[in-house]
Short mmCIF file of N, CA and C in Angstrom, two decimals:
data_model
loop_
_atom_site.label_atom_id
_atom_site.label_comp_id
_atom_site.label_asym_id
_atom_site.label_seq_id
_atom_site.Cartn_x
_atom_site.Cartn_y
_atom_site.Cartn_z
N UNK A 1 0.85 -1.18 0.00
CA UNK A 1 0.00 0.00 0.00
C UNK A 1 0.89 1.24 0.00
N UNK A 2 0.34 2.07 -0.67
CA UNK A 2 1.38 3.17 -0.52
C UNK A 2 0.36 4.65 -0.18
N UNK A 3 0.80 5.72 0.38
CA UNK A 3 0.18 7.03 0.20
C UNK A 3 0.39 7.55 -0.69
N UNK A 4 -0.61 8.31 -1.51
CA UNK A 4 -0.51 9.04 -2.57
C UNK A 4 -0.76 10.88 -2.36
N UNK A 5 -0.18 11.23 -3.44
CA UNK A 5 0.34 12.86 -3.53
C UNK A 5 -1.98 13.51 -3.75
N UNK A 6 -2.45 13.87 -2.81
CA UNK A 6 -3.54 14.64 -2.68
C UNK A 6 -3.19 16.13 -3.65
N UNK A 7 -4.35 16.25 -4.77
CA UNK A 7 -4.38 17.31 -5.67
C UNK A 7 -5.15 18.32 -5.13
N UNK A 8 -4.56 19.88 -5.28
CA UNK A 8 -5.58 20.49 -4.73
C UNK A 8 -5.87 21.42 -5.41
N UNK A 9 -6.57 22.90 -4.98
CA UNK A 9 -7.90 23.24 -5.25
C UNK A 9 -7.31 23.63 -7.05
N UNK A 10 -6.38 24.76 -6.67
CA UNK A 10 -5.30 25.16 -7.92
C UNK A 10 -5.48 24.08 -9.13
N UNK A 11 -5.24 23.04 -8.72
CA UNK A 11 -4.79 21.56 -9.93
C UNK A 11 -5.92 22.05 -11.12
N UNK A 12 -6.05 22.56 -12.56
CA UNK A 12 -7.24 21.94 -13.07
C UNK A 12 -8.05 21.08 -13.50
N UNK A 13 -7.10 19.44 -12.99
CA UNK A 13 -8.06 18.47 -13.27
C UNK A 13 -9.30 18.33 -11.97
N UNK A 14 -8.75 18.62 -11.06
CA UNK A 14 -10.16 19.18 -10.06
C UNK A 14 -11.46 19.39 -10.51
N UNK A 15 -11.53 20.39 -11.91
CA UNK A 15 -12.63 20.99 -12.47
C UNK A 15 -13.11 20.35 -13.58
N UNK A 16 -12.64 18.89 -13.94
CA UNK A 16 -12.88 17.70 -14.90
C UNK A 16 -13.80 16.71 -14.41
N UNK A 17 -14.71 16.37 -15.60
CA UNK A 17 -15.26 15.35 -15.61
C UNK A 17 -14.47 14.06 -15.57
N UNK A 18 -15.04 12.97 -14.80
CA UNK A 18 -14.17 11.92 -14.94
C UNK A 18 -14.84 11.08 -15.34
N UNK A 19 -13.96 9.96 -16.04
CA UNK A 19 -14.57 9.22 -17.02
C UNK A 19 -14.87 8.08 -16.03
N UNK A 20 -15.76 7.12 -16.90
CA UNK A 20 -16.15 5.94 -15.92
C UNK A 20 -15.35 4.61 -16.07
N UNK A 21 -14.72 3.85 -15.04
CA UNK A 21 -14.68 2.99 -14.65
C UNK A 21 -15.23 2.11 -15.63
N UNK A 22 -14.43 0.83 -16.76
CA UNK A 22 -14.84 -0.01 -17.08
C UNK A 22 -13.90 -1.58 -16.68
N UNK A 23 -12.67 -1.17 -16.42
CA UNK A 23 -12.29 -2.53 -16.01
C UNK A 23 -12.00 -2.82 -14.12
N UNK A 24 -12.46 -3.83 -14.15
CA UNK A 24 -12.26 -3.99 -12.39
C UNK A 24 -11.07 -5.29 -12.35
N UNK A 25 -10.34 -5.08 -11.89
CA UNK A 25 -8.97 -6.05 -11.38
C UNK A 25 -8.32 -5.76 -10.69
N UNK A 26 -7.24 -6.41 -10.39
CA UNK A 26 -6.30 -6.29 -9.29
C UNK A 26 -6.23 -4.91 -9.04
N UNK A 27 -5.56 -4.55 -10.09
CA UNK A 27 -5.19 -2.89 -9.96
C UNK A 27 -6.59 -1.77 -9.48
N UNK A 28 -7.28 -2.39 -9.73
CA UNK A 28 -8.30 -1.38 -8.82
C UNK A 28 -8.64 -1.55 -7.53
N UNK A 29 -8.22 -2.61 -7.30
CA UNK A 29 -8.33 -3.14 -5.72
C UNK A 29 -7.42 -2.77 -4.90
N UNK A 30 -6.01 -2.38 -5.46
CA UNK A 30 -4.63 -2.13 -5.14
C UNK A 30 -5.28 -0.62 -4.88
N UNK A 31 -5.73 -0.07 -5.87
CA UNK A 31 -5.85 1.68 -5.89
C UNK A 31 -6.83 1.79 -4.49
N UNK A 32 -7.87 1.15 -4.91
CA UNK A 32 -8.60 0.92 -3.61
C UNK A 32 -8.28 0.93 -2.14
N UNK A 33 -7.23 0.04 -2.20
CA UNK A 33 -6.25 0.16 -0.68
C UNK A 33 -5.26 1.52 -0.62
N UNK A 34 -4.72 1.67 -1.69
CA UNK A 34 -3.47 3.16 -1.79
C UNK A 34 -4.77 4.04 -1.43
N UNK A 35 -5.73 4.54 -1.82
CA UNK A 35 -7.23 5.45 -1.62
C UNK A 35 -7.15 5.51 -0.20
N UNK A 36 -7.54 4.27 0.68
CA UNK A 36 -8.38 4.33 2.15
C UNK A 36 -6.59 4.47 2.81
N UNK A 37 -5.58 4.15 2.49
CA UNK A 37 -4.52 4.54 3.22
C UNK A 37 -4.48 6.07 2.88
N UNK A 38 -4.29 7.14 1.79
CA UNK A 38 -4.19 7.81 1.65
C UNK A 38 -5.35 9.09 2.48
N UNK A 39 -6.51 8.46 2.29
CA UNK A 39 -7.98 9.48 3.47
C UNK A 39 -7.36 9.21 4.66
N UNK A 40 -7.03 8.00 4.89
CA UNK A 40 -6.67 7.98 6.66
C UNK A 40 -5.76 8.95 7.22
N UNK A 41 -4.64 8.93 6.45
CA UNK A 41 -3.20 9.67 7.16
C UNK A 41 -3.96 11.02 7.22
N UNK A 42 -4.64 11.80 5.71
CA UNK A 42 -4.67 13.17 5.37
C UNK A 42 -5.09 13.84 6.66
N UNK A 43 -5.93 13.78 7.61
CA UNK A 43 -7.32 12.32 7.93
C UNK A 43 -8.53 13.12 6.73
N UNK A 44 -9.02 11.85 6.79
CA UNK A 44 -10.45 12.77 5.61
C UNK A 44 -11.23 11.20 6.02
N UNK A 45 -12.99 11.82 5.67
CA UNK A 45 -13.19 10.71 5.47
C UNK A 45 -14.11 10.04 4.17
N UNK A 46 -13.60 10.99 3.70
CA UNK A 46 -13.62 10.58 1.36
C UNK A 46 -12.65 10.68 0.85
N UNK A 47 -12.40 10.38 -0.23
CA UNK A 47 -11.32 10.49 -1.14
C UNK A 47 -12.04 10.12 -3.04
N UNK A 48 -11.72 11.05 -3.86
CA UNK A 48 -12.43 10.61 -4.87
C UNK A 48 -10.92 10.63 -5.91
N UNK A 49 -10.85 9.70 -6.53
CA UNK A 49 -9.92 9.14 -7.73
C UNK A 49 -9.52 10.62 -8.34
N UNK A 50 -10.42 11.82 -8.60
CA UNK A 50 -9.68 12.78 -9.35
C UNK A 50 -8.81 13.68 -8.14
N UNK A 51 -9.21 13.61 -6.93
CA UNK A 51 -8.04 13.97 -5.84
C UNK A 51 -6.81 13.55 -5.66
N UNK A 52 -6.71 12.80 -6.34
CA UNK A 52 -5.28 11.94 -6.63
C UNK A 52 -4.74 11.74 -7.81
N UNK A 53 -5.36 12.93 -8.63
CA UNK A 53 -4.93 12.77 -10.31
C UNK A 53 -5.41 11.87 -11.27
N UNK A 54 -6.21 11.21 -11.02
CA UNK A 54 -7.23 10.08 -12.06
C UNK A 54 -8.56 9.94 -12.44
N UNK A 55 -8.63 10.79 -13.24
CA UNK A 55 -9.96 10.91 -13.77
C UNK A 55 -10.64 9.84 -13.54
N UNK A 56 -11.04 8.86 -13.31
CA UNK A 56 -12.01 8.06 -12.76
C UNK A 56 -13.20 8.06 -12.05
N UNK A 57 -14.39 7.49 -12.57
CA UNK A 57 -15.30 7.56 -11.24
C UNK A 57 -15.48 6.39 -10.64
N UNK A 58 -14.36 6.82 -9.14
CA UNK A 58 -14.15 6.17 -8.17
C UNK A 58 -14.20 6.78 -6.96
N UNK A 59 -14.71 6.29 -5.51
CA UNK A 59 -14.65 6.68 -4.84
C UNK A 59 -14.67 6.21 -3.72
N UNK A 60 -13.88 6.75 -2.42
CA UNK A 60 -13.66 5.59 -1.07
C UNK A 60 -14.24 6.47 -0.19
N UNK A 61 -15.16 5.75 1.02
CA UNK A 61 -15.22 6.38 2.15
C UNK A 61 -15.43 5.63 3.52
N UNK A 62 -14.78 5.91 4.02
CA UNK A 62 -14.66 5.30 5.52
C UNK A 62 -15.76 6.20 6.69
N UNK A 63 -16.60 5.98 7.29
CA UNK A 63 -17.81 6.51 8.05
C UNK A 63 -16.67 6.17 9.23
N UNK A 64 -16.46 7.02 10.63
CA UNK A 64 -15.85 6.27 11.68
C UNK A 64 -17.02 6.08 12.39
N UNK A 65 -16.60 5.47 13.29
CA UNK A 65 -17.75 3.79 14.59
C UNK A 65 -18.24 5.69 14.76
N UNK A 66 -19.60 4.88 15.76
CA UNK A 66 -20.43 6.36 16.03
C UNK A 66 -20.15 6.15 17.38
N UNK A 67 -19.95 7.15 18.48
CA UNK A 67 -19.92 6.55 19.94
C UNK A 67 -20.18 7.30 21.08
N UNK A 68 -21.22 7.15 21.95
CA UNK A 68 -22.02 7.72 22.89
C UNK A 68 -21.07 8.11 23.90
N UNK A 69 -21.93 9.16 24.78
CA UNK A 69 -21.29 10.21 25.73
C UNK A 69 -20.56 9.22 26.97
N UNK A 70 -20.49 7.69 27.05
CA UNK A 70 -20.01 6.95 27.86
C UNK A 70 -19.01 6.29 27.11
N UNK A 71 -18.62 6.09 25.92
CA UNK A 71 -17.47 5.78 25.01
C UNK A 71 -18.02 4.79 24.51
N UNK A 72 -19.09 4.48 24.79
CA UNK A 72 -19.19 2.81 23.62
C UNK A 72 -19.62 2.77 22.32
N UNK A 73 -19.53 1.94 21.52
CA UNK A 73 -19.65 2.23 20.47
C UNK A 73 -21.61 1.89 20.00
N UNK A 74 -21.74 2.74 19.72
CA UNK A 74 -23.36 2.15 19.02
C UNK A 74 -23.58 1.98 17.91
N UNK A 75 -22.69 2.46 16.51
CA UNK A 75 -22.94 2.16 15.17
C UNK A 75 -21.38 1.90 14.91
N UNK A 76 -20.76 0.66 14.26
CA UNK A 76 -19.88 0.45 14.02
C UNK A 76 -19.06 1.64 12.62
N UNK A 77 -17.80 1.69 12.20
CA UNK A 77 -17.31 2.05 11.49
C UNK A 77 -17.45 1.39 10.45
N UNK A 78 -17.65 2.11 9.10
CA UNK A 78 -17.92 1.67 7.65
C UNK A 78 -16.65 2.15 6.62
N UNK A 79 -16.87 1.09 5.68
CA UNK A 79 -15.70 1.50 4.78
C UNK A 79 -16.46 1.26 3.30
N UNK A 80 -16.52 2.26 2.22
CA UNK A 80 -17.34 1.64 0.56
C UNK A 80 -16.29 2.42 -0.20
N UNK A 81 -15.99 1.40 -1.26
CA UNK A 81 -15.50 1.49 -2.44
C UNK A 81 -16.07 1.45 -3.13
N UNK A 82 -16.95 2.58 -3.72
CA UNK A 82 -17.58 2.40 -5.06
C UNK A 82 -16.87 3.00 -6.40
N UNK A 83 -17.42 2.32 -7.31
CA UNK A 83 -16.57 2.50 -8.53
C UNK A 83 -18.18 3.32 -9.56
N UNK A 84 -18.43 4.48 -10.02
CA UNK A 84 -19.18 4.57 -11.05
C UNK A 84 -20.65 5.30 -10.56
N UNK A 85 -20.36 5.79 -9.14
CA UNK A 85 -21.37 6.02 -8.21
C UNK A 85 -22.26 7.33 -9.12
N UNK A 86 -23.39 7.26 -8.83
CA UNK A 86 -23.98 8.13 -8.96
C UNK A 86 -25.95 9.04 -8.47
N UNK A 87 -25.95 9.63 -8.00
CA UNK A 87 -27.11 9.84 -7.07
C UNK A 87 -28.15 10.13 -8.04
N UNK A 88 -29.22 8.81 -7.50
CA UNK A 88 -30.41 8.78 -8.80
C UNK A 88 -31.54 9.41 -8.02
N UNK A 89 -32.01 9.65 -6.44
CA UNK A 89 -32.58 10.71 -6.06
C UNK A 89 -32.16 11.58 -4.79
N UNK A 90 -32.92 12.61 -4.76
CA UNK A 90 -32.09 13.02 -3.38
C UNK A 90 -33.44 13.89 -2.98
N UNK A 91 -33.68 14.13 -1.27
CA UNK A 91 -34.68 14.24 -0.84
C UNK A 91 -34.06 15.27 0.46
N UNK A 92 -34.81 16.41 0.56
CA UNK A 92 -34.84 16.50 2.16
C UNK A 92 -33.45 18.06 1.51
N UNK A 93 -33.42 18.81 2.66
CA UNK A 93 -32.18 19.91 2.08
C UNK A 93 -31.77 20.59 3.72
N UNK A 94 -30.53 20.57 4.09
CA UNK A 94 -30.01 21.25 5.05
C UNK A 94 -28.92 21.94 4.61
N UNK A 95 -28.26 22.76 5.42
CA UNK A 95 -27.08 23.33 5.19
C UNK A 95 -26.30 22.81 6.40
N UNK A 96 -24.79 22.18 5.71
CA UNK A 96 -23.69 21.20 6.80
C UNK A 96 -22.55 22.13 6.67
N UNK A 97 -21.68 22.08 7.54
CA UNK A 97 -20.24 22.22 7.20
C UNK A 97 -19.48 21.57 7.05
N UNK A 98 -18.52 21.73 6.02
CA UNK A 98 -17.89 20.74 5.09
C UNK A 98 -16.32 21.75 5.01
N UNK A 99 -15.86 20.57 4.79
CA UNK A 99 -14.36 20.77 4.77
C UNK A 99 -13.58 19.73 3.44
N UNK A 100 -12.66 19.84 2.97
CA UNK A 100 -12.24 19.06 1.50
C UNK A 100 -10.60 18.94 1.83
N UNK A 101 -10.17 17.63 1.75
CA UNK A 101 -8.59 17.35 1.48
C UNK A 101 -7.53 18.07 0.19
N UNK A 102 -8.70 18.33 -0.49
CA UNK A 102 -8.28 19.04 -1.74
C UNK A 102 -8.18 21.11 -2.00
N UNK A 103 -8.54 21.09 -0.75
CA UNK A 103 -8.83 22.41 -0.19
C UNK A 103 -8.68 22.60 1.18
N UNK A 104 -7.09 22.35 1.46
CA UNK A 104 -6.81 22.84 3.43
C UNK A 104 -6.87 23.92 3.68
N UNK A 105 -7.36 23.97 4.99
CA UNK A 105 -7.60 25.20 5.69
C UNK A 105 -8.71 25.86 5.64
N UNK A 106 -9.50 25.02 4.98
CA UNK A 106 -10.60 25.84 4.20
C UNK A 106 -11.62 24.94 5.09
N UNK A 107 -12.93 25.67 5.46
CA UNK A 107 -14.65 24.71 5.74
C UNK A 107 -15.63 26.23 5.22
N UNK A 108 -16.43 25.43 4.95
CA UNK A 108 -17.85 25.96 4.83
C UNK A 108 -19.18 25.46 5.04
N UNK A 109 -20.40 26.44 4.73
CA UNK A 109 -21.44 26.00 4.90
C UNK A 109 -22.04 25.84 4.02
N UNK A 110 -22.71 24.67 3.10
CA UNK A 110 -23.33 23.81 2.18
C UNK A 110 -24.71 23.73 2.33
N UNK A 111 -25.29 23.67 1.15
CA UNK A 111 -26.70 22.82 0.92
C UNK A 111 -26.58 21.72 0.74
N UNK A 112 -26.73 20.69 1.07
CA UNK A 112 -26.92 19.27 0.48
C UNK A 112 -28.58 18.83 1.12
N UNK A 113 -28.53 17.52 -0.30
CA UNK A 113 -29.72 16.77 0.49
C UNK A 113 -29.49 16.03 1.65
N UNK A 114 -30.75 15.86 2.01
CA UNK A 114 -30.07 15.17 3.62
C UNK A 114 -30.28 13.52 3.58
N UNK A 115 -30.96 13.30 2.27
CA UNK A 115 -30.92 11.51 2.34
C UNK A 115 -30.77 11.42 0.78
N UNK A 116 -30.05 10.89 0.49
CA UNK A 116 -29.95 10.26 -1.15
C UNK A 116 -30.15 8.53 -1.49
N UNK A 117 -30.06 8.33 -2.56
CA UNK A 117 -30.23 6.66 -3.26
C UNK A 117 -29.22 7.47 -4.02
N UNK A 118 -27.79 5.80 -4.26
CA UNK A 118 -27.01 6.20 -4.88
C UNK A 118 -27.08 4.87 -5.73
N UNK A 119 -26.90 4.59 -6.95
CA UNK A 119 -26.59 2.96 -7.20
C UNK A 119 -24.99 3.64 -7.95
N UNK A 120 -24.38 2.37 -7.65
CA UNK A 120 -22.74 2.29 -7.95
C UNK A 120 -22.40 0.73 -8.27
N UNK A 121 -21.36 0.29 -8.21
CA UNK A 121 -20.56 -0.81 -8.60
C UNK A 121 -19.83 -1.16 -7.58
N UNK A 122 -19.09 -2.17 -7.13
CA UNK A 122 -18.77 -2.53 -5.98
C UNK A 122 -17.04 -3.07 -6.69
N UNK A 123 -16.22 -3.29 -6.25
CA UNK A 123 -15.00 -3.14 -6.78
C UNK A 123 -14.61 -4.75 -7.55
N UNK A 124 -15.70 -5.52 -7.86
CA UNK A 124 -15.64 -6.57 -8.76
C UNK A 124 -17.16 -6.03 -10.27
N UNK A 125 -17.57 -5.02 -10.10
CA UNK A 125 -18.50 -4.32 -11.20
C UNK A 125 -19.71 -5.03 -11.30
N UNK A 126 -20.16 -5.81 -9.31
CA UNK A 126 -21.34 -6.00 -8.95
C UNK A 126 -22.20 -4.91 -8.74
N UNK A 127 -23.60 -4.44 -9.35
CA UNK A 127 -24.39 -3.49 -9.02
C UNK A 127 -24.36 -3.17 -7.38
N UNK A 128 -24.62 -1.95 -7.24
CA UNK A 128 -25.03 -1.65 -5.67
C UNK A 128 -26.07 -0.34 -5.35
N UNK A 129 -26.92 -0.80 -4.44
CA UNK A 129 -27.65 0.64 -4.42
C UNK A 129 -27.68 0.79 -2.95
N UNK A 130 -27.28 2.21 -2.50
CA UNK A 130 -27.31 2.02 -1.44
C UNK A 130 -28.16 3.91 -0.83
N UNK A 131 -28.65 3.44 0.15
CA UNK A 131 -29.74 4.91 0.62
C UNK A 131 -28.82 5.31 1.84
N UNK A 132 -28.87 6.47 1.94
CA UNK A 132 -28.21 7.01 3.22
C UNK A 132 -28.65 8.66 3.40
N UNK A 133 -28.70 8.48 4.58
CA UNK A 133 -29.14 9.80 5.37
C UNK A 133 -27.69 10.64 6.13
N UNK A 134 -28.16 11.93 6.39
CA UNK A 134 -27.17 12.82 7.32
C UNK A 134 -26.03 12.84 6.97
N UNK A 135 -24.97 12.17 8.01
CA UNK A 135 -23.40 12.79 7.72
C UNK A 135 -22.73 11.87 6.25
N UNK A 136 -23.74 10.12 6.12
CA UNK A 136 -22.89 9.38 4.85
C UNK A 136 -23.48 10.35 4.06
N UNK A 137 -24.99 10.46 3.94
CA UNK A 137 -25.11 11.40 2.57
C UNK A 137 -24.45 12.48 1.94
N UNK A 138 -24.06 13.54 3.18
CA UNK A 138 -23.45 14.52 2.88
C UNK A 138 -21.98 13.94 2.42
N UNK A 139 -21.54 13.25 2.77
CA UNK A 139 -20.09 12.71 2.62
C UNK A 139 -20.25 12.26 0.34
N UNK A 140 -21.12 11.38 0.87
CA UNK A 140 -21.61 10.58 -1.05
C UNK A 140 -21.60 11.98 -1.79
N UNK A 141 -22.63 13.24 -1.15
CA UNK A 141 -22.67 13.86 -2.37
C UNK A 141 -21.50 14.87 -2.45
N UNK A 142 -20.69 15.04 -1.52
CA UNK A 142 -19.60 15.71 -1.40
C UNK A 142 -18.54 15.09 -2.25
N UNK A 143 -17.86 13.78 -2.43
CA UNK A 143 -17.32 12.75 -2.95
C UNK A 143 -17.71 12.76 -4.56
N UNK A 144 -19.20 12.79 -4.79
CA UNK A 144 -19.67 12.16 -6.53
C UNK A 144 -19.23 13.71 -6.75
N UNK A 145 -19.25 14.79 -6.14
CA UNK A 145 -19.16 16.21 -6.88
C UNK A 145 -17.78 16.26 -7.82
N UNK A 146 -16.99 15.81 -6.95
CA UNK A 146 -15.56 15.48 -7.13
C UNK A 146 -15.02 14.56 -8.58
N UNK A 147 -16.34 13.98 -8.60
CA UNK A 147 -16.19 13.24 -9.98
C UNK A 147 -17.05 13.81 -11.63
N UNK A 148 -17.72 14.99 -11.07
CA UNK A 148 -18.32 15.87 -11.89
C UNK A 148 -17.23 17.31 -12.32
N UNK A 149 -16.00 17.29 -11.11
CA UNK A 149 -15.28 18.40 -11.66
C UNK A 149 -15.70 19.88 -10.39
N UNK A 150 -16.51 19.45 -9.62
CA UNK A 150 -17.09 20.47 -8.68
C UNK A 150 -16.88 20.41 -7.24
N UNK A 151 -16.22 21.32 -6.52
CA UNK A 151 -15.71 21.45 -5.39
C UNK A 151 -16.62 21.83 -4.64
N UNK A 152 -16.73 21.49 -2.65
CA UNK A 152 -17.90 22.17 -2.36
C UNK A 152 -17.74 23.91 -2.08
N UNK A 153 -16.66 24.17 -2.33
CA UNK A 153 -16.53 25.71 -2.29
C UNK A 153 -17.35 26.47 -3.80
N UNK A 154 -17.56 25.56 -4.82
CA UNK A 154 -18.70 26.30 -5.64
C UNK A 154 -20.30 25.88 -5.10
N UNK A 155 -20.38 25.58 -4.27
CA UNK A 155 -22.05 25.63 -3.95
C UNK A 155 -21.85 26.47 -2.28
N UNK A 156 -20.86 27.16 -2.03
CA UNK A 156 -21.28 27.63 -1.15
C UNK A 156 -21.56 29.22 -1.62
N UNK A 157 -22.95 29.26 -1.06
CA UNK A 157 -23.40 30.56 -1.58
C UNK A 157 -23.24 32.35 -1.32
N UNK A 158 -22.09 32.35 -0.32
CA UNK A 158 -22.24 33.33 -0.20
C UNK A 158 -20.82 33.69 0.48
N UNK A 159 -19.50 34.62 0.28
CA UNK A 159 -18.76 34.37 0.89
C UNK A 159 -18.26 34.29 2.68
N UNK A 160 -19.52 34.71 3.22
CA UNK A 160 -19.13 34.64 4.98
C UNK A 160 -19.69 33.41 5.09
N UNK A 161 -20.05 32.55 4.19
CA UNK A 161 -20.19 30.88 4.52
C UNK A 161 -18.74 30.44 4.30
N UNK A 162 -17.69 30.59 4.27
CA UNK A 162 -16.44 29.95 4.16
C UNK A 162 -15.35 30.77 4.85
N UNK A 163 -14.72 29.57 5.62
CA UNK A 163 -14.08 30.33 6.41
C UNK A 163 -12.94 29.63 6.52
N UNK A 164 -11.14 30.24 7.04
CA UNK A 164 -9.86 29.63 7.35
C UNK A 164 -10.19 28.90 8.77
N UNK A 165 -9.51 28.04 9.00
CA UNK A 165 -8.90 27.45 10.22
C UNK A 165 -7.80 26.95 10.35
N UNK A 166 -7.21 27.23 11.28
CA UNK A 166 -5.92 26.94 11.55
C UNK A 166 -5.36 25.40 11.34
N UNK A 167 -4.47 24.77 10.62
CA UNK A 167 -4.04 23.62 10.48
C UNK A 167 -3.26 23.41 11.00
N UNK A 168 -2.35 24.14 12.15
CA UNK A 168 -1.74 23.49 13.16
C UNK A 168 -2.04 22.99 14.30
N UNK A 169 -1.20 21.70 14.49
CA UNK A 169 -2.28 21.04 16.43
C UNK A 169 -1.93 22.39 17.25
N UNK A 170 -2.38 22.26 18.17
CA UNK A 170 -2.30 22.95 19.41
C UNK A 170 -1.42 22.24 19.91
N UNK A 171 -0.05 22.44 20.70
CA UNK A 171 0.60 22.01 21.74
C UNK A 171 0.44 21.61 23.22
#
């Protein structure tokens, strides 16, 4: 597994359509693993194939475990590799704050839907449809934008919705 070089906002393949995914093999399974090593370190918890220079529509996301005010865990941690994803409805509209690996230092405040149906491919180019609400949704449609060429800093509408934060730890 290796980490890979994260493209950012500057890059103009950022602002590219990416093409789709037709062969599934080793090597996409390999990319697959270089992907979820690469979100982990950045930390993020998406990563889409043109963030890493490859027009592809591909995309990884790791959900972390969910865990109550006593530390236990109540919804385990998720991991999807979809290959070809794309959101066939979307329902419901909030505004989240969102932040992008491809854009440090940077968060804002977003519209997204708040529950989508996505059908995608699964990393052998088995169909998949999968529904999700709240933070996966916002994550899916944050991720497929990425494969349309669109950052969430163009849907934020107004500029005192985006704001710096500091990227150093605290000591």
């Amino acid at each position: 597994m290796a980490i890979l070089d994260i493209v950012t906002a500057e890059d103009p393949l950022l602002r590219t359509k990416s093409h789709k995914v037709v062969k599934f093999d080793d090597d996409l399974k390999r990319l697959a693993e270089d992907m979820f090593e690469t979100m982990y370190d950045a930390p993020g918890v998406g990563l889409a194939a043109p963030q890493i220079g490859l027009m592809q529509r591909f995309i990884v996301i790791g959900i972390p475990a969910e865990i109550d005010e006593e530390g236990d865990e109540i919804a385990p941690a998720e991991e999807y590799a979809l290959v070809n994803p794309e959101i066939v409805k979307a329902y419901g509209e909030e505004e989240m704050e969102e932040g992008c690996l491809s854009v440090p230092g940077y968060r804002g405040w977003v519209k997204r839907a708040t529950s989508v149906k996505v059908k995608a491919q699964d990393l052998d180019g088995k169909p998949l449809r999968i529904r999700a609400t709240g933070y996966f949704a916002e994550v899916l449609q944050h991720e497929i934008d990425h494969l349309e060429g669109v950052l969430f800093v163009d849907r934020i509408e107004s500029a005192d919705k985006l704001y710096r934060y500091d990227l150093e730890p605290e000591e």
